[in-house]
Short mmCIF file of C-alpha atoms and ligand atoms in Angstrom, two decimals:
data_model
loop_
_atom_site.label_atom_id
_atom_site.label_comp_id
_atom_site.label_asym_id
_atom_site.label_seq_id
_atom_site.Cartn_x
_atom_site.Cartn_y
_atom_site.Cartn_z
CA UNK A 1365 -40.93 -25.40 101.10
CA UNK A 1366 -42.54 -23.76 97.91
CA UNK A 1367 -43.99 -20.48 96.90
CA UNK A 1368 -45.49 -19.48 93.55
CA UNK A 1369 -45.76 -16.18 92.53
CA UNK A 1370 -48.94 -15.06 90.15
CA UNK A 1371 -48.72 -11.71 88.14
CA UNK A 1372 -50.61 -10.21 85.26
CA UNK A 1373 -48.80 -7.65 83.50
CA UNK A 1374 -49.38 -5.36 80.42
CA UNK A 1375 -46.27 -4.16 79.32
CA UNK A 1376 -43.33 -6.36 80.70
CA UNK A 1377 -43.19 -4.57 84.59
CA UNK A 1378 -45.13 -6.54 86.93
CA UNK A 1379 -43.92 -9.63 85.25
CA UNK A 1380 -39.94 -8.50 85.76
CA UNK A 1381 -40.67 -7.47 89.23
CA UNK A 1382 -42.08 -10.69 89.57
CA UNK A 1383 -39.10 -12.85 88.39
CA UNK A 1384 -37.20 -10.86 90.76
CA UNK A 1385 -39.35 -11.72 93.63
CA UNK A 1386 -39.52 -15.43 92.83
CA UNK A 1387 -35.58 -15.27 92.80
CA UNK A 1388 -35.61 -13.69 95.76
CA UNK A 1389 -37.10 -16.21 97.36
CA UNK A 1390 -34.79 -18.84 95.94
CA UNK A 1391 -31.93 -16.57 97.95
CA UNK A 1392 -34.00 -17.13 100.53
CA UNK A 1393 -34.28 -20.97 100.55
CA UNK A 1394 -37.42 -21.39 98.80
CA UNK A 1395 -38.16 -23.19 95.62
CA UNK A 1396 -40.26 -20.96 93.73
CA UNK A 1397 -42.00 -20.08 90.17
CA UNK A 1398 -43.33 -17.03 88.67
CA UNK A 1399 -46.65 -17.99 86.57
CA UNK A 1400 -48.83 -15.73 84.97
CA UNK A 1401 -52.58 -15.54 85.57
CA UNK A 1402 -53.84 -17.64 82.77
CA UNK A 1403 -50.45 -20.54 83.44
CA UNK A 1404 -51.63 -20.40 87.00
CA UNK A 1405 -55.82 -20.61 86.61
CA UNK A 1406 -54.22 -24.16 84.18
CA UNK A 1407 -52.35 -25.20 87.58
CA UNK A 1408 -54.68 -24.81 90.36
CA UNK A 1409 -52.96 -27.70 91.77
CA UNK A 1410 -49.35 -26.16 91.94
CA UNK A 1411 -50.61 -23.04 93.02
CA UNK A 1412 -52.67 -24.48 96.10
CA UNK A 1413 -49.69 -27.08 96.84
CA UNK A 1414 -47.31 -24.08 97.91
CA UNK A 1415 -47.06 -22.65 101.05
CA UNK A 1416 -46.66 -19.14 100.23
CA UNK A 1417 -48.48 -17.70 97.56
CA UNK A 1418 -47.67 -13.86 96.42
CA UNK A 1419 -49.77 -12.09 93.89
CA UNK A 1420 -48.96 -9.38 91.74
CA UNK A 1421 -50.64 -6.99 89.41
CA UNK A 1422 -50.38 -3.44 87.72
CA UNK A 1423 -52.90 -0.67 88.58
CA UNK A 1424 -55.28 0.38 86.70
CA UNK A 1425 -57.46 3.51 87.72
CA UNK A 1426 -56.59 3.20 91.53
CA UNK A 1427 -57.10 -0.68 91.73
CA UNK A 1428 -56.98 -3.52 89.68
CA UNK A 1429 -57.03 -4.04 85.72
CA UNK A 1430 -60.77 -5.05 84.47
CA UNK A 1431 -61.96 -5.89 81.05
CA UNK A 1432 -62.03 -1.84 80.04
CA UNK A 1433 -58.92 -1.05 81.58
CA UNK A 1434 -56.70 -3.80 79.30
CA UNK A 1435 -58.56 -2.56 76.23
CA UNK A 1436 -57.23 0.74 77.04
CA UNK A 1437 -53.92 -0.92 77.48
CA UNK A 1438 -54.59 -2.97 74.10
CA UNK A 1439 -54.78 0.11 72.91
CA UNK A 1440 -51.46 1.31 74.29
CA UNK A 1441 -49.86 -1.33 72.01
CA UNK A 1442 -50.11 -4.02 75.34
CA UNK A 1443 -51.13 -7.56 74.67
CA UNK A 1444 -52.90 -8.23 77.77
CA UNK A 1445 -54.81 -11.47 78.31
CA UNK A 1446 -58.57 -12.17 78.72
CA UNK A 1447 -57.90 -13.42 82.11
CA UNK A 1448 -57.08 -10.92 85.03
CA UNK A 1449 -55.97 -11.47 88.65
CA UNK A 1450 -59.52 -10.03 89.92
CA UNK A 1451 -61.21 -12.45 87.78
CA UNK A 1452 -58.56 -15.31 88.58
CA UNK A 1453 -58.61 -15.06 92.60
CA UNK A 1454 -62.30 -14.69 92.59
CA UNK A 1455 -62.42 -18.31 91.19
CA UNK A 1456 -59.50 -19.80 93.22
CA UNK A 1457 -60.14 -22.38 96.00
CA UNK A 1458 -59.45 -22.76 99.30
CA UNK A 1459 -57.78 -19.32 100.39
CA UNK A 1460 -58.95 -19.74 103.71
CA UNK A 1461 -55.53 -19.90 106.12
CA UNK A 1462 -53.29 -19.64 102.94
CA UNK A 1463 -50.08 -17.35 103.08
CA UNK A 1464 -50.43 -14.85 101.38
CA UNK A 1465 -48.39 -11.73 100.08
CA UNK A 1466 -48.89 -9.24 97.64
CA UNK A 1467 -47.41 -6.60 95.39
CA UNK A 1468 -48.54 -3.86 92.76
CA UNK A 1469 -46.58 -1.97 90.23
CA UNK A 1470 -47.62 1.69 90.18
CA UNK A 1471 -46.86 5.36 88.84
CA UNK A 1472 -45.02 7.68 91.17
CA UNK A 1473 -46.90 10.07 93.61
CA UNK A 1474 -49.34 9.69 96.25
CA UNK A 1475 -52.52 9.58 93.93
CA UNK A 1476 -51.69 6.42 91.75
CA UNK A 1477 -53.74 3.89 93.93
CA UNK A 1478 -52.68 0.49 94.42
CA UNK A 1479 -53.65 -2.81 92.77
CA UNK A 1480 -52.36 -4.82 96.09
CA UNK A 1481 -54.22 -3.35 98.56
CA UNK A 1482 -57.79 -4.09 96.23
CA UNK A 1483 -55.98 -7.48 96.00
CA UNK A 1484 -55.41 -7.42 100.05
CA UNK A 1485 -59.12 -6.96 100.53
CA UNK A 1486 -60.21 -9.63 98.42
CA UNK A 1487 -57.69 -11.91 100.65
CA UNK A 1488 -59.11 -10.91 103.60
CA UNK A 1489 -62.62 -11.30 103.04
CA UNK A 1490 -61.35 -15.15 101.33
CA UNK A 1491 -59.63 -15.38 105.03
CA UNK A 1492 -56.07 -16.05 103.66
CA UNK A 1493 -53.39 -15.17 106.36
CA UNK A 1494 -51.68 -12.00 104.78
CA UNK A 1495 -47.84 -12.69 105.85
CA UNK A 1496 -46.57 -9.12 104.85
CA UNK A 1497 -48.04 -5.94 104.40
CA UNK A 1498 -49.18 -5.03 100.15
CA UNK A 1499 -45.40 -4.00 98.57
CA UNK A 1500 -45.91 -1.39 96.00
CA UNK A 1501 -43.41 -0.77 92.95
CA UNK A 1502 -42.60 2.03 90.85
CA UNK A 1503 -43.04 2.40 87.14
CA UNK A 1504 -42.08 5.03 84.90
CA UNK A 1505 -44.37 6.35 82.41
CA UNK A 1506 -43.28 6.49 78.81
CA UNK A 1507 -44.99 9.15 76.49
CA UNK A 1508 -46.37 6.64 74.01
CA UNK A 1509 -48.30 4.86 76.85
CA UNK A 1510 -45.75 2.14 77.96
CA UNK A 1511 -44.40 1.30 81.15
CA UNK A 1512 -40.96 0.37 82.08
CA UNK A 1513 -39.67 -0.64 85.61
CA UNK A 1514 -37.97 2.44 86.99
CA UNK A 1515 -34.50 2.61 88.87
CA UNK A 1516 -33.38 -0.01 91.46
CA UNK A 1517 -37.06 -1.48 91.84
CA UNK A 1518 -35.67 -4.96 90.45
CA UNK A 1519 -33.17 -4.83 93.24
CA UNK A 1520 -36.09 -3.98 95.88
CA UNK A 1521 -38.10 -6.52 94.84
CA UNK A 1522 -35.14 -9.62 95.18
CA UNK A 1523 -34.82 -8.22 98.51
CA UNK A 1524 -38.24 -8.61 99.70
CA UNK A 1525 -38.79 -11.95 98.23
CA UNK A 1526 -35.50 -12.99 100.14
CA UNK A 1527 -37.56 -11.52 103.26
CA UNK A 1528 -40.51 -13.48 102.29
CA UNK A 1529 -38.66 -16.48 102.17
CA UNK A 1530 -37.00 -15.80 105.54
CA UNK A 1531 -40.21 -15.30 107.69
CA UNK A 1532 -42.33 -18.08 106.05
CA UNK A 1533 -39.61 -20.34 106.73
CA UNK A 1534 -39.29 -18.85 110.47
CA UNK A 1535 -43.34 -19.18 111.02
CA UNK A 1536 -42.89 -22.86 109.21
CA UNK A 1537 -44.61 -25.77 111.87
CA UNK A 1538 -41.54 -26.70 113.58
CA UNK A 1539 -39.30 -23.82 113.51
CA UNK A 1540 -37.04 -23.17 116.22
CA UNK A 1541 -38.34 -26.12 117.88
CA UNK A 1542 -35.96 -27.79 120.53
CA UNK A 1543 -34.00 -30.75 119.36
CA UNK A 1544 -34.80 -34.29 121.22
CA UNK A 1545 -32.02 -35.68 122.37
CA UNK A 1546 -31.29 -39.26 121.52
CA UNK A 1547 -31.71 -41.54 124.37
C1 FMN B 266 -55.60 1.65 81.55
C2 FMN B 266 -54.51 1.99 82.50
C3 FMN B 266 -54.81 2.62 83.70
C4 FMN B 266 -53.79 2.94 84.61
N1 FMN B 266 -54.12 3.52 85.80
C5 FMN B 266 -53.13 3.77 86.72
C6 FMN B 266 -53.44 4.30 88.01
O1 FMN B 266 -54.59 4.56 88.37
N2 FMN B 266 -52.43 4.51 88.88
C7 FMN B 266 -51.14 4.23 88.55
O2 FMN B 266 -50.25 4.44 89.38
N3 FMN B 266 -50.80 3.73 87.34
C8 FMN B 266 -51.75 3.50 86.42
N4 FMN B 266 -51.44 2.96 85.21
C9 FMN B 266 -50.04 2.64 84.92
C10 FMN B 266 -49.80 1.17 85.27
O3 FMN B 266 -49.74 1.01 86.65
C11 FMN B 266 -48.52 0.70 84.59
O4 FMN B 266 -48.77 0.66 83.21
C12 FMN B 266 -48.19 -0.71 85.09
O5 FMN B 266 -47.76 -0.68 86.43
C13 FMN B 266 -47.11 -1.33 84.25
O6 FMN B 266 -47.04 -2.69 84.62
P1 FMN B 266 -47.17 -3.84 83.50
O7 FMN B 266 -46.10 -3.56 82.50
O8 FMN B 266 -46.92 -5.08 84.23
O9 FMN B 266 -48.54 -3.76 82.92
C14 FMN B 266 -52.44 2.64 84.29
C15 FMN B 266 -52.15 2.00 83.07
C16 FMN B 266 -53.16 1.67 82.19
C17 FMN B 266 -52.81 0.95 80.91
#
C-alpha cells in the first residue's frame, strides 16, 4: 500500500513536518513520498494511485496561504511558489471516497486558526473519506518573520504518520479477514 503526502511550505516547517510524517508511515508499513504542491499538480497520476493521501499546509490569517498571504511571506525573505494547496486541491480529480488526512503547521495559542481544518472542509464538500481528525503543529515565531519547527513536533509528527499507516492498513479490503483453509 502507498500514501503520498502533499505540503506547501514557506519557510522550511510544513515541509520538515512533512518528511517526518511520510517516514512515519514507512515505520508503519507504508511506502510513501513527500511532494510538494507544484511536484504533485506534475504527478496527478501518483498522487491519485495511493491509497492514503495526507495534505499539509502552513496558516496564513486563520486558514490557508492565498496569493497575498505568500507575498507577505515573499516579503519575509520566503520563496514560496505560485501554486498553493487551495489552488492545487481545487483542481485535483476524483476525491470522491479517497483517504484522506490532513495537517497544518501553526503559531502557539488558541487564536492562530488552522490551515487543515479550511483544508478538511474543502475534503468534505469533494466527498473524500477523512481517515483522521485535522493534526495541527506548532511553529515558533522568529523576530525577523521566519518560522522554525518548535520542540519535539518532528517526533509528533513520525508518530502520527506511523498511526496513519496502522489504521489504513487495518481498514485495508481484506483486513482481518479469516484465512480459507486448504482443502
Ligand atoms: C502571511 C502570513 C500569515 C500568517 N498567519 C498566521 C495565522 O493566522 N495563524 C498562525 O498560527 N500562524 C500564522 N502565520 C505563521 C505561519 O503559520 C508559519 O509561518 C508557518 O506555519 C511556517 O510554516 P512553513 O515554514 O512551512 O511556511 C502566518 C505567516 C505568514 C507568512
Amino acid at each position: 500500500m502507498s500514501a503520498v503526502v502533499v505540503f506547501e511550505s514557506m519557510f522550511g516547517c510544513t515541509r520538515a513536518v512533512a518528511e517526518a510524517v511520510a517516514a512515519g508511515l514507512r515505520d508503519g508499513g507504508l511506502e510513501a513520498a513527500a511532494l510538494d504542491v507544484a511536484e504533485a499538480a506534475a504527478r496527478d497520476d501518483t498522487v491519485l494511485r495511493s491509497e492514503l493521501l495526507v495534505i499539509g499546509a502552513p496558516t496564513h490569517m486563520r486558514g490557508l496561504s492565498t496569493p497575498r498571504s505568500r507575498a507577505l511571506a515573499r516579503a519575509r525573505g520566503a520563496q514560496p511558489g505560485d501554486l498553493g494547496v487551495h489552488e492545487w486541491f481545487d483542481a485535483l480529480p476524483g476525491l470522491r471516497g479517497r483517504r484522506l488526512a490532513v495537517f497544518d503547521t501553526r503559531g502557539p495559542g488558541r487564536f492562530s486558526g488552522s490551515a487543515g481544518l479550511r483544508i478538511e472542509k474543502l475534503a468534505a464538500k469533494a466527498g473524500a473519506d477523512l481517515v483522521a481528525p485535522c493534526q495541527g503543529f506548532a511553529v515558533e515565531q522568529l523576530d525577523d518573520g521566519r518560522a522554525l519547527v518548535a520542540p519535539g513536533q518532528l517526533d509528533l509528527a513520525r508518530g502520527w504518520g506511523r498511526s496513519l499507516a496502522v489504521s489504513t492498513a487495518r481498514s485495508a479490503p481484506g483486513h482481518g479477514r479469516a484465512v480459507q483453509p486448504t482443502p
